[in-house]
Amino acid sequence: MSNSESRRTEGRHGGLPVQGSDSAPNQNGGLPLLRRLAYLATGLAFAQIVFGAIVRITGSGMGCGDHWPTCQGYLFPPLERPDLIVEVTHRYIAATVTIAIIALLITAFMRRAQRGVGGRGGVFRSAMLATGLVLTAAVFGGITVKLSLNPYVIVTHLAIAMTLLAVLSIAVLRAGGWGFDRTEVASPQTYRAARAGVMLAFIVLVMGALTANVLGANASCQGFPWCTGIAVTGTPLYIQVTHRVLAFLLFFHMIGVAVLAQRRHEPRQVRVAAWAALGAIVLQIVVAAGMVEMHLPPVWRSLHQAMGTLVWLSIFTLAALAKYSLAGRSGEEATPRAAVAAA
Ligand code: HEM
């Protein structure tokens, strides 16, 4: 019997045979619907974050000025005003994300009596937190415009948006998504390493956002992998160099996480998530190399931001999968598949 098999049978519920019931996920109609809504909200939130950077990178942030809900009097600006179209699209995606999250909240509320939906560790609580975060992000979006794109407000706005994406990823997991299989048990070592990856990734993101928003920081250090040319010194340079150094640290850390997860025969969902996160980081570093070598073309800046968001989502989802696969997790009945199995 292999390592993961022994961990599989022993680790949970005193070896309760859950195999059979897990294979009937649709017995309980609620979670597949919640899972679809959570995936939809996550996808839309991802698009909103990427579009938010496109608004800033194209300088369209002030396009609509204080006009709301119309933009310079238009609901759909004319094609000859791409700046207004970019800003309005960002607003409409924001509205769609909010509607999707509220739909998730209402559906979870209506099914809160179901296992895996109400209570601690249930989908409803993630949906409530996501609703609070999307409204906070919207308010911060308004403050960003009012304070004429102050870099520290923009970075706070991005941090709130990334937290929202993380909470939605948990909602997907609690609704049985991301290929979660509760019969497999992960080791605490892998969970701790993934959790350290989440903290490091969050700092890399914040330093990246500062590099993109503090004047002169993005052009301060030129060349790859280290600065072959210095255009600006002082704080802007320190910000970008810190971003780069921490990014490479994250890269090496995640190599360790993926290789050790493989060696420890961790659950398949955890191994796949670890290699996917590492793959996203490698792609991100390739994009970063192209971006700085070509002196920050807008399309590559946007691609770098989008890949950065994907790195965050993949590392956070890895840590969540590892956490939910830990043996003897309390509140077991609140985990997604357990709820389906028990229903
Ligand atoms: C794991 C690896 C990395 C992640 C997750 C990451 C993430 C980010 C993020 C989220 C931003 C902010 C983008 C925005 O708000 O528009 C950013 C900006 C930036 N990053 Fe990275 N980054 C990584 C690696 C690197 C590397 C290796 C370099 C340089 C060699 C680099 C150079 C930059 C620069 C110059 C900016 C400013 C771009 C702009 O002005 O739009 N990054 N990064």
CSV table of C-alpha atoms and ligand atoms in Angstrom, one decimal:
chain,number,residue,atom,x,y,z
A,1,MET,CA,0.0,0.0,0.0
A,2,SER,CA,1.6,3.3,-1.1
A,3,ASN,CA,2.2,6.3,1.3
A,4,SER,CA,-0.8,8.3,0.0
A,5,GLU,CA,-3.1,5.3,0.1
A,6,SER,CA,-2.3,4.6,3.7
A,7,ARG,CA,-2.7,8.3,4.5
A,8,ARG,CA,-5.9,8.2,2.5
A,9,THR,CA,-7.6,5.5,4.5
A,10,GLU,CA,-6.3,6.4,7.9
A,11,GLY,CA,-6.3,10.2,8.0
A,12,ARG,CA,-10.1,10.9,7.8
A,13,HIS,CA,-13.1,9.9,9.8
A,14,GLY,CA,-11.2,6.9,11.3
A,15,GLY,CA,-11.1,5.4,7.8
A,16,LEU,CA,-14.8,5.9,7.1
A,17,PRO,CA,-15.5,4.6,3.5
A,18,VAL,CA,-16.5,7.7,1.7
A,19,GLN,CA,-15.4,6.6,-1.7
A,20,GLY,CA,-18.9,5.5,-2.9
A,21,SER,CA,-20.8,8.5,-1.8
A,22,ASP,CA,-18.3,11.0,-3.3
A,23,SER,CA,-19.0,9.6,-6.7
A,24,ALA,CA,-22.6,10.9,-6.6
A,25,PRO,CA,-21.9,14.6,-6.4
A,26,ASN,CA,-25.2,15.5,-8.0
A,27,GLN,CA,-27.3,13.8,-5.4
A,28,ASN,CA,-27.6,17.2,-3.7
A,29,GLY,CA,-28.4,19.8,-6.4
A,30,GLY,CA,-27.2,22.7,-4.4
A,31,LEU,CA,-23.4,22.4,-4.6
A,32,PRO,CA,-23.0,22.1,-8.4
A,33,LEU,CA,-25.0,25.3,-8.9
A,34,LEU,CA,-23.0,27.0,-6.2
A,35,ARG,CA,-19.8,25.7,-7.7
A,36,ARG,CA,-20.7,27.1,-11.1
A,37,LEU,CA,-21.6,30.5,-9.6
A,38,ALA,CA,-18.4,30.6,-7.6
A,39,TYR,CA,-16.3,29.7,-10.7
A,40,LEU,CA,-18.2,32.4,-12.7
A,41,ALA,CA,-17.6,35.0,-10.0
A,42,THR,CA,-13.9,34.0,-9.8
A,43,GLY,CA,-13.4,34.3,-13.5
A,44,LEU,CA,-15.2,37.7,-13.6
A,45,ALA,CA,-13.1,39.0,-10.7
A,46,PHE,CA,-9.9,37.9,-12.5
A,47,ALA,CA,-11.1,39.8,-15.6
A,48,GLN,CA,-11.9,42.9,-13.5
A,49,ILE,CA,-8.4,42.9,-12.0
A,50,VAL,CA,-6.7,42.6,-15.3
A,51,PHE,CA,-9.0,45.3,-16.8
A,52,GLY,CA,-8.2,47.5,-13.9
A,53,ALA,CA,-4.5,47.5,-14.9
A,54,ILE,CA,-5.4,48.1,-18.5
A,55,VAL,CA,-7.4,51.2,-17.5
A,56,ARG,CA,-4.3,52.5,-15.6
A,57,ILE,CA,-1.7,51.5,-18.2
A,58,THR,CA,-3.7,53.1,-21.0
A,59,GLY,CA,-4.2,56.2,-18.9
A,60,SER,CA,-8.0,55.9,-19.1
A,61,GLY,CA,-8.7,56.1,-15.4
A,62,MET,CA,-9.8,59.7,-15.5
A,63,GLY,CA,-11.6,59.3,-18.8
A,64,CYS,CA,-15.1,59.4,-17.4
A,65,GLY,CA,-14.2,61.9,-14.7
A,66,ASP,CA,-16.8,62.2,-11.9
A,67,HIS,CA,-19.6,61.2,-14.3
A,68,TRP,CA,-21.6,58.1,-13.0
A,69,PRO,CA,-23.3,56.0,-14.1
A,70,THR,CA,-22.9,57.5,-17.5
A,71,CYS,CA,-19.4,58.3,-18.8
A,72,GLN,CA,-19.2,61.8,-20.3
A,73,GLY,CA,-23.0,61.4,-20.8
A,74,TYR,CA,-22.6,58.1,-22.7
A,75,LEU,CA,-23.7,54.7,-21.6
A,76,PHE,CA,-21.8,53.2,-24.6
A,77,PRO,CA,-19.1,55.7,-25.7
A,78,PRO,CA,-18.4,56.2,-29.4
A,79,LEU,CA,-15.6,54.1,-30.9
A,80,GLU,CA,-13.5,57.1,-31.5
A,81,ARG,CA,-13.1,57.4,-27.7
A,82,PRO,CA,-11.2,54.2,-26.8
A,83,ASP,CA,-10.2,55.8,-23.4
A,84,LEU,CA,-13.9,56.1,-22.4
A,85,ILE,CA,-14.6,52.6,-23.8
A,86,VAL,CA,-11.8,51.1,-21.6
A,87,GLU,CA,-13.1,52.9,-18.5
A,88,VAL,CA,-16.7,52.1,-19.1
A,89,THR,CA,-15.9,48.4,-19.7
A,90,HIS,CA,-14.1,48.3,-16.4
A,91,ARG,CA,-17.2,49.7,-14.7
A,92,TYR,CA,-19.5,47.2,-16.4
A,93,ILE,CA,-17.3,44.3,-15.5
A,94,ALA,CA,-17.4,45.6,-11.9
A,95,ALA,CA,-21.2,45.6,-12.0
A,96,THR,CA,-21.2,42.0,-13.5
A,97,VAL,CA,-18.8,40.7,-10.8
A,98,THR,CA,-21.0,42.3,-8.1
A,99,ILE,CA,-24.2,40.7,-9.5
A,100,ALA,CA,-22.4,37.3,-9.8
A,101,ILE,CA,-21.2,37.5,-6.1
A,102,ILE,CA,-24.7,38.6,-4.9
A,103,ALA,CA,-26.2,35.7,-6.9
A,104,LEU,CA,-23.8,33.3,-5.1
A,105,LEU,CA,-24.7,34.9,-1.8
A,106,ILE,CA,-28.5,34.6,-2.3
A,107,THR,CA,-28.2,31.0,-3.6
A,108,ALA,CA,-26.1,30.0,-0.7
A,109,PHE,CA,-28.4,31.7,1.7
A,110,MET,CA,-31.4,29.9,0.3
A,111,ARG,CA,-29.5,26.6,0.7
A,112,ARG,CA,-27.8,27.4,4.1
A,113,ALA,CA,-29.6,24.5,5.7
A,114,GLN,CA,-27.7,22.1,3.5
A,115,ARG,CA,-24.4,20.6,4.6
A,116,GLY,CA,-21.4,22.3,3.3
A,117,VAL,CA,-23.3,25.5,2.6
A,118,GLY,CA,-24.3,27.0,6.0
A,119,GLY,CA,-22.1,27.2,9.1
A,120,ARG,CA,-18.3,27.3,9.6
A,121,GLY,CA,-16.4,26.3,6.6
A,122,GLY,CA,-19.5,26.6,4.3
A,123,VAL,CA,-19.9,28.3,1.0
A,124,PHE,CA,-22.3,30.9,2.5
A,125,ARG,CA,-19.6,32.4,4.8
A,126,SER,CA,-17.2,32.8,1.8
A,127,ALA,CA,-20.0,34.4,-0.2
A,128,MET,CA,-20.7,36.9,2.6
A,129,LEU,CA,-17.1,37.9,2.9
A,130,ALA,CA,-16.8,38.2,-0.9
A,131,THR,CA,-19.8,40.5,-1.0
A,132,GLY,CA,-18.2,42.7,1.7
A,133,LEU,CA,-14.9,42.8,-0.2
A,134,VAL,CA,-16.5,43.6,-3.7
A,135,LEU,CA,-18.4,46.5,-2.2
A,136,THR,CA,-15.2,47.7,-0.4
A,137,ALA,CA,-13.3,47.4,-3.7
A,138,ALA,CA,-15.9,49.5,-5.5
A,139,VAL,CA,-15.7,52.2,-2.8
A,140,PHE,CA,-11.9,52.2,-3.1
A,141,GLY,CA,-12.3,52.4,-6.9
A,142,GLY,CA,-14.2,55.7,-6.4
A,143,ILE,CA,-11.6,57.0,-3.9
A,144,THR,CA,-8.9,56.2,-6.4
A,145,VAL,CA,-10.5,58.5,-9.0
A,146,LYS,CA,-11.3,61.2,-6.4
A,147,LEU,CA,-7.7,61.2,-5.2
A,148,SER,CA,-6.4,61.4,-8.8
A,149,LEU,CA,-4.8,57.9,-8.8
A,150,ASN,CA,-2.7,58.2,-5.7
A,151,PRO,CA,-0.2,55.3,-5.9
A,152,TYR,CA,-0.8,54.1,-2.4
A,153,VAL,CA,-4.6,54.1,-2.8
A,154,ILE,CA,-4.2,52.2,-6.1
A,155,VAL,CA,-2.0,49.6,-4.3
A,156,THR,CA,-4.6,49.2,-1.5
A,157,HIS,CA,-7.3,48.8,-4.2
A,158,LEU,CA,-5.2,46.1,-5.8
A,159,ALA,CA,-4.6,44.3,-2.5
A,160,ILE,CA,-8.4,44.3,-1.7
A,161,ALA,CA,-9.1,42.9,-5.2
A,162,MET,CA,-6.5,40.2,-4.8
A,163,THR,CA,-8.0,39.3,-1.4
A,164,LEU,CA,-11.4,39.1,-3.0
A,165,LEU,CA,-10.0,36.7,-5.7
A,166,ALA,CA,-8.6,34.5,-2.8
A,167,VAL,CA,-11.9,34.4,-1.0
A,168,LEU,CA,-13.8,33.4,-4.2
A,169,SER,CA,-11.2,30.6,-4.7
A,170,ILE,CA,-12.2,29.3,-1.3
A,171,ALA,CA,-15.8,29.5,-2.2
A,172,VAL,CA,-15.1,27.4,-5.3
A,173,LEU,CA,-13.3,24.9,-3.1
A,174,ARG,CA,-16.0,24.7,-0.5
A,175,ALA,CA,-18.5,24.1,-3.3
A,176,GLY,CA,-16.4,21.1,-4.3
A,177,GLY,CA,-14.4,22.7,-7.1
A,178,TRP,CA,-10.7,22.8,-8.2
A,179,GLY,CA,-10.9,19.0,-8.4
A,180,PHE,CA,-11.0,18.6,-4.7
A,181,ASP,CA,-11.1,15.0,-3.5
A,182,ARG,CA,-11.7,14.7,0.2
A,183,THR,CA,-10.5,11.1,0.4
A,184,GLU,CA,-6.9,12.2,-0.1
A,185,VAL,CA,-4.9,13.5,2.8
A,186,ALA,CA,-2.1,16.1,2.5
A,187,SER,CA,0.9,16.5,4.9
A,188,PRO,CA,1.1,19.5,7.2
A,189,GLN,CA,4.6,20.2,5.8
A,190,THR,CA,3.3,20.8,2.3
A,191,TYR,CA,0.5,23.0,3.7
A,192,ARG,CA,2.9,25.1,5.7
A,193,ALA,CA,5.2,25.5,2.7
A,194,ALA,CA,2.3,26.5,0.5
A,195,ARG,CA,1.1,29.0,3.1
A,196,ALA,CA,4.6,30.6,3.2
A,197,GLY,CA,4.3,30.8,-0.6
A,198,VAL,CA,1.1,32.7,-0.3
A,199,MET,CA,2.6,35.3,2.1
A,200,LEU,CA,5.7,35.7,-0.2
A,201,ALA,CA,3.5,36.0,-3.3
A,202,PHE,CA,1.3,38.7,-1.6
A,203,ILE,CA,4.4,40.8,-0.8
A,204,VAL,CA,5.7,40.3,-4.4
A,205,LEU,CA,2.3,41.5,-5.7
A,206,VAL,CA,2.3,44.6,-3.5
A,207,MET,CA,5.9,45.5,-4.4
A,208,GLY,CA,5.0,44.9,-8.0
A,209,ALA,CA,2.0,47.3,-7.8
A,210,LEU,CA,4.3,49.9,-6.1
A,211,THR,CA,6.8,49.4,-8.9
A,212,ALA,CA,4.0,50.1,-11.4
A,213,ASN,CA,2.6,53.1,-9.6
A,214,VAL,CA,5.4,54.9,-7.8
A,215,LEU,CA,6.9,57.5,-10.1
A,216,GLY,CA,10.0,56.3,-11.8
A,217,ALA,CA,10.1,52.8,-10.2
A,218,ASN,CA,9.2,50.8,-13.3
A,219,ALA,CA,12.0,52.3,-15.4
A,220,SER,CA,14.5,52.6,-12.6
A,221,CYS,CA,16.2,49.2,-13.1
A,222,GLN,CA,16.8,48.2,-16.7
A,223,GLY,CA,17.8,44.9,-18.1
A,224,PHE,CA,17.3,41.3,-16.9
A,225,PRO,CA,17.8,39.4,-14.6
A,226,TRP,CA,19.6,42.2,-12.7
A,227,CYS,CA,19.9,46.0,-13.4
A,228,THR,CA,22.3,46.4,-16.4
A,229,GLY,CA,21.3,50.1,-16.4
A,230,ILE,CA,20.0,52.4,-13.6
A,231,ALA,CA,17.7,55.2,-14.8
A,232,VAL,CA,16.4,56.3,-11.4
A,233,THR,CA,18.1,55.9,-7.9
A,234,GLY,CA,16.6,56.1,-4.4
A,235,THR,CA,13.2,54.7,-3.3
A,236,PRO,CA,11.9,53.9,-6.8
A,237,LEU,CA,15.0,51.7,-7.5
A,238,TYR,CA,14.8,50.0,-4.1
A,239,ILE,CA,11.1,49.2,-4.8
A,240,GLN,CA,11.8,47.5,-8.1
A,241,VAL,CA,14.9,45.7,-6.9
A,242,THR,CA,13.0,44.4,-3.9
A,243,HIS,CA,10.2,43.2,-6.2
A,244,ARG,CA,12.7,41.4,-8.4
A,245,VAL,CA,14.6,39.8,-5.5
A,246,LEU,CA,11.4,38.6,-3.8
A,247,ALA,CA,10.0,37.3,-7.1
A,248,PHE,CA,13.1,35.1,-7.6
A,249,LEU,CA,12.8,33.9,-4.0
A,250,LEU,CA,9.2,32.9,-4.7
A,251,PHE,CA,10.4,31.1,-7.8
A,252,PHE,CA,13.0,29.0,-5.9
A,253,HIS,CA,10.6,28.4,-3.0
A,254,MET,CA,7.9,27.1,-5.3
A,255,ILE,CA,10.4,24.7,-7.0
A,256,GLY,CA,10.9,23.2,-3.6
A,257,VAL,CA,7.2,23.0,-2.9
A,258,ALA,CA,6.4,21.2,-6.2
A,259,VAL,CA,9.3,18.8,-6.0
A,260,LEU,CA,8.7,17.9,-2.3
A,261,ALA,CA,4.9,17.5,-3.0
A,262,GLN,CA,5.8,15.0,-5.7
A,263,ARG,CA,8.3,13.2,-3.4
A,264,ARG,CA,5.8,13.0,-0.6
A,265,HIS,CA,3.1,11.5,-2.9
A,266,GLU,CA,0.7,14.3,-1.9
A,267,PRO,CA,-2.9,14.1,-3.1
A,268,ARG,CA,-3.1,14.6,-6.9
A,269,GLN,CA,-5.0,17.9,-6.6
A,270,VAL,CA,-2.2,19.3,-4.5
A,271,ARG,CA,0.6,18.0,-6.8
A,272,VAL,CA,-1.2,19.4,-9.9
A,273,ALA,CA,-1.8,22.8,-8.2
A,274,ALA,CA,1.9,23.0,-7.1
A,275,TRP,CA,3.2,22.4,-10.6
A,276,ALA,CA,0.6,24.7,-12.1
A,277,ALA,CA,1.7,27.5,-9.7
A,278,LEU,CA,5.3,26.9,-10.6
A,279,GLY,CA,4.4,26.9,-14.3
A,280,ALA,CA,2.7,30.3,-13.9
A,281,ILE,CA,5.7,31.8,-12.1
A,282,VAL,CA,8.1,30.6,-14.9
A,283,LEU,CA,5.8,32.2,-17.5
A,284,GLN,CA,5.6,35.4,-15.4
A,285,ILE,CA,9.4,35.7,-15.2
A,286,VAL,CA,9.7,35.1,-19.0
A,287,VAL,CA,7.1,37.9,-19.5
A,288,ALA,CA,9.0,40.1,-17.0
A,289,ALA,CA,12.2,39.6,-19.0
A,290,GLY,CA,10.5,40.6,-22.2
A,291,MET,CA,8.8,43.6,-20.6
A,292,VAL,CA,12.0,45.1,-19.1
A,293,GLU,CA,14.2,44.2,-22.1
A,294,MET,CA,11.7,46.0,-24.5
A,295,HIS,CA,11.4,49.0,-22.1
A,296,LEU,CA,7.9,48.4,-20.8
A,297,PRO,CA,5.6,48.3,-23.8
A,298,PRO,CA,1.9,48.7,-22.5
A,299,VAL,CA,0.8,45.3,-23.8
A,300,TRP,CA,3.6,43.5,-21.9
A,301,ARG,CA,2.9,45.6,-18.8
A,302,SER,CA,-0.7,44.4,-18.9
A,303,LEU,CA,0.4,40.8,-19.6
A,304,HIS,CA,2.8,41.0,-16.6
A,305,GLN,CA,-0.1,42.2,-14.4
A,306,ALA,CA,-2.4,39.5,-15.7
A,307,MET,CA,0.2,36.8,-15.1
A,308,GLY,CA,0.9,38.2,-11.7
A,309,THR,CA,-2.8,37.8,-10.8
A,310,LEU,CA,-2.7,34.2,-12.1
A,311,VAL,CA,0.4,33.5,-10.0
A,312,TRP,CA,-1.5,34.8,-6.9
A,313,LEU,CA,-4.6,32.7,-7.7
A,314,SER,CA,-2.7,29.5,-8.3
A,315,ILE,CA,-0.5,29.7,-5.2
A,316,PHE,CA,-3.5,30.7,-3.0
A,317,THR,CA,-5.6,27.8,-4.4
A,318,LEU,CA,-2.7,25.4,-3.8
A,319,ALA,CA,-2.5,26.4,-0.2
A,320,ALA,CA,-6.3,26.1,0.2
A,321,LEU,CA,-6.3,22.7,-1.4
A,322,ALA,CA,-3.5,21.6,0.9
A,323,LYS,CA,-5.3,23.0,4.0
A,324,TYR,CA,-8.6,21.3,3.1
A,325,SER,CA,-6.8,18.0,2.5
A,326,LEU,CA,-5.2,18.0,6.0
A,327,ALA,CA,-6.0,14.9,8.1
A,328,GLY,CA,-8.6,15.3,10.8
A,329,ARG,CA,-9.6,18.8,9.8
A,330,SER,CA,-12.2,19.9,12.4
A,331,GLY,CA,-15.6,20.9,11.0
A,332,GLU,CA,-15.1,18.0,8.6
A,333,GLU,CA,-18.8,18.0,7.8
A,334,ALA,CA,-18.5,21.5,6.4
A,335,THR,CA,-16.0,20.4,3.7
A,336,PRO,CA,-17.6,20.4,0.3
A,337,ARG,CA,-17.5,16.7,-0.7
A,338,ALA,CA,-18.2,15.6,2.9
A,339,ALA,CA,-21.4,17.6,2.6
A,340,VAL,CA,-22.4,15.9,-0.6
A,341,ALA,CA,-21.4,12.5,0.8
A,342,ALA,CA,-23.5,13.1,4.0
A,343,ALA,CA,-26.5,14.5,2.1
B,1,HEM,C1,6.7,35.7,-9.5
B,1,HEM,C2,7.1,36.6,-10.2
B,1,HEM,C3,6.4,38.0,-10.4
B,1,HEM,C4,5.2,38.4,-10.0
B,1,HEM,C5,4.1,37.6,-9.4
B,1,HEM,C6,5.1,39.8,-10.4
B,1,HEM,C7,4.0,40.6,-10.2
B,1,HEM,C8,3.9,41.9,-10.6
B,1,HEM,C9,2.7,42.7,-10.4
B,1,HEM,C10,1.3,42.3,-9.9
B,1,HEM,C11,2.9,44.0,-10.8
B,1,HEM,C12,2.0,45.2,-10.9
B,1,HEM,C13,1.4,45.3,-12.2
B,1,HEM,C14,0.4,46.4,-12.2
B,1,HEM,O1,-0.2,46.8,-11.3
B,1,HEM,O2,0.2,46.9,-13.3
B,1,HEM,C15,4.3,44.0,-11.3
B,1,HEM,C16,4.9,45.1,-11.8
B,1,HEM,C17,6.2,45.0,-12.3
B,1,HEM,N1,7.1,44.0,-12.2
B,1,HEM,FE1,6.7,42.1,-11.6
B,1,HEM,N2,6.3,40.2,-10.9
B,1,HEM,C18,7.1,39.2,-10.9
B,1,HEM,C19,8.4,39.1,-11.4
B,1,HEM,C20,9.1,40.2,-11.9
B,1,HEM,C21,10.4,40.2,-12.4
B,1,HEM,C22,11.3,38.9,-12.4
B,1,HEM,C23,10.7,41.4,-12.9
B,1,HEM,C24,11.9,42.0,-13.5
B,1,HEM,C25,12.9,41.3,-14.0
B,1,HEM,C26,9.5,42.3,-12.7
B,1,HEM,C27,9.4,43.6,-13.0
B,1,HEM,C28,8.3,44.4,-12.8
B,1,HEM,C29,8.1,45.7,-13.3
B,1,HEM,C30,9.2,46.6,-14.0
B,1,HEM,C31,6.8,46.2,-13.0
B,1,HEM,C32,6.2,47.5,-13.3
B,1,HEM,C33,5.4,47.3,-14.6
B,1,HEM,C34,4.5,48.5,-14.9
B,1,HEM,O3,5.0,49.6,-14.8
B,1,HEM,O4,3.3,48.2,-15.3
B,1,HEM,N3,8.5,41.5,-12.1
B,1,HEM,N4,4.8,42.7,-11.1
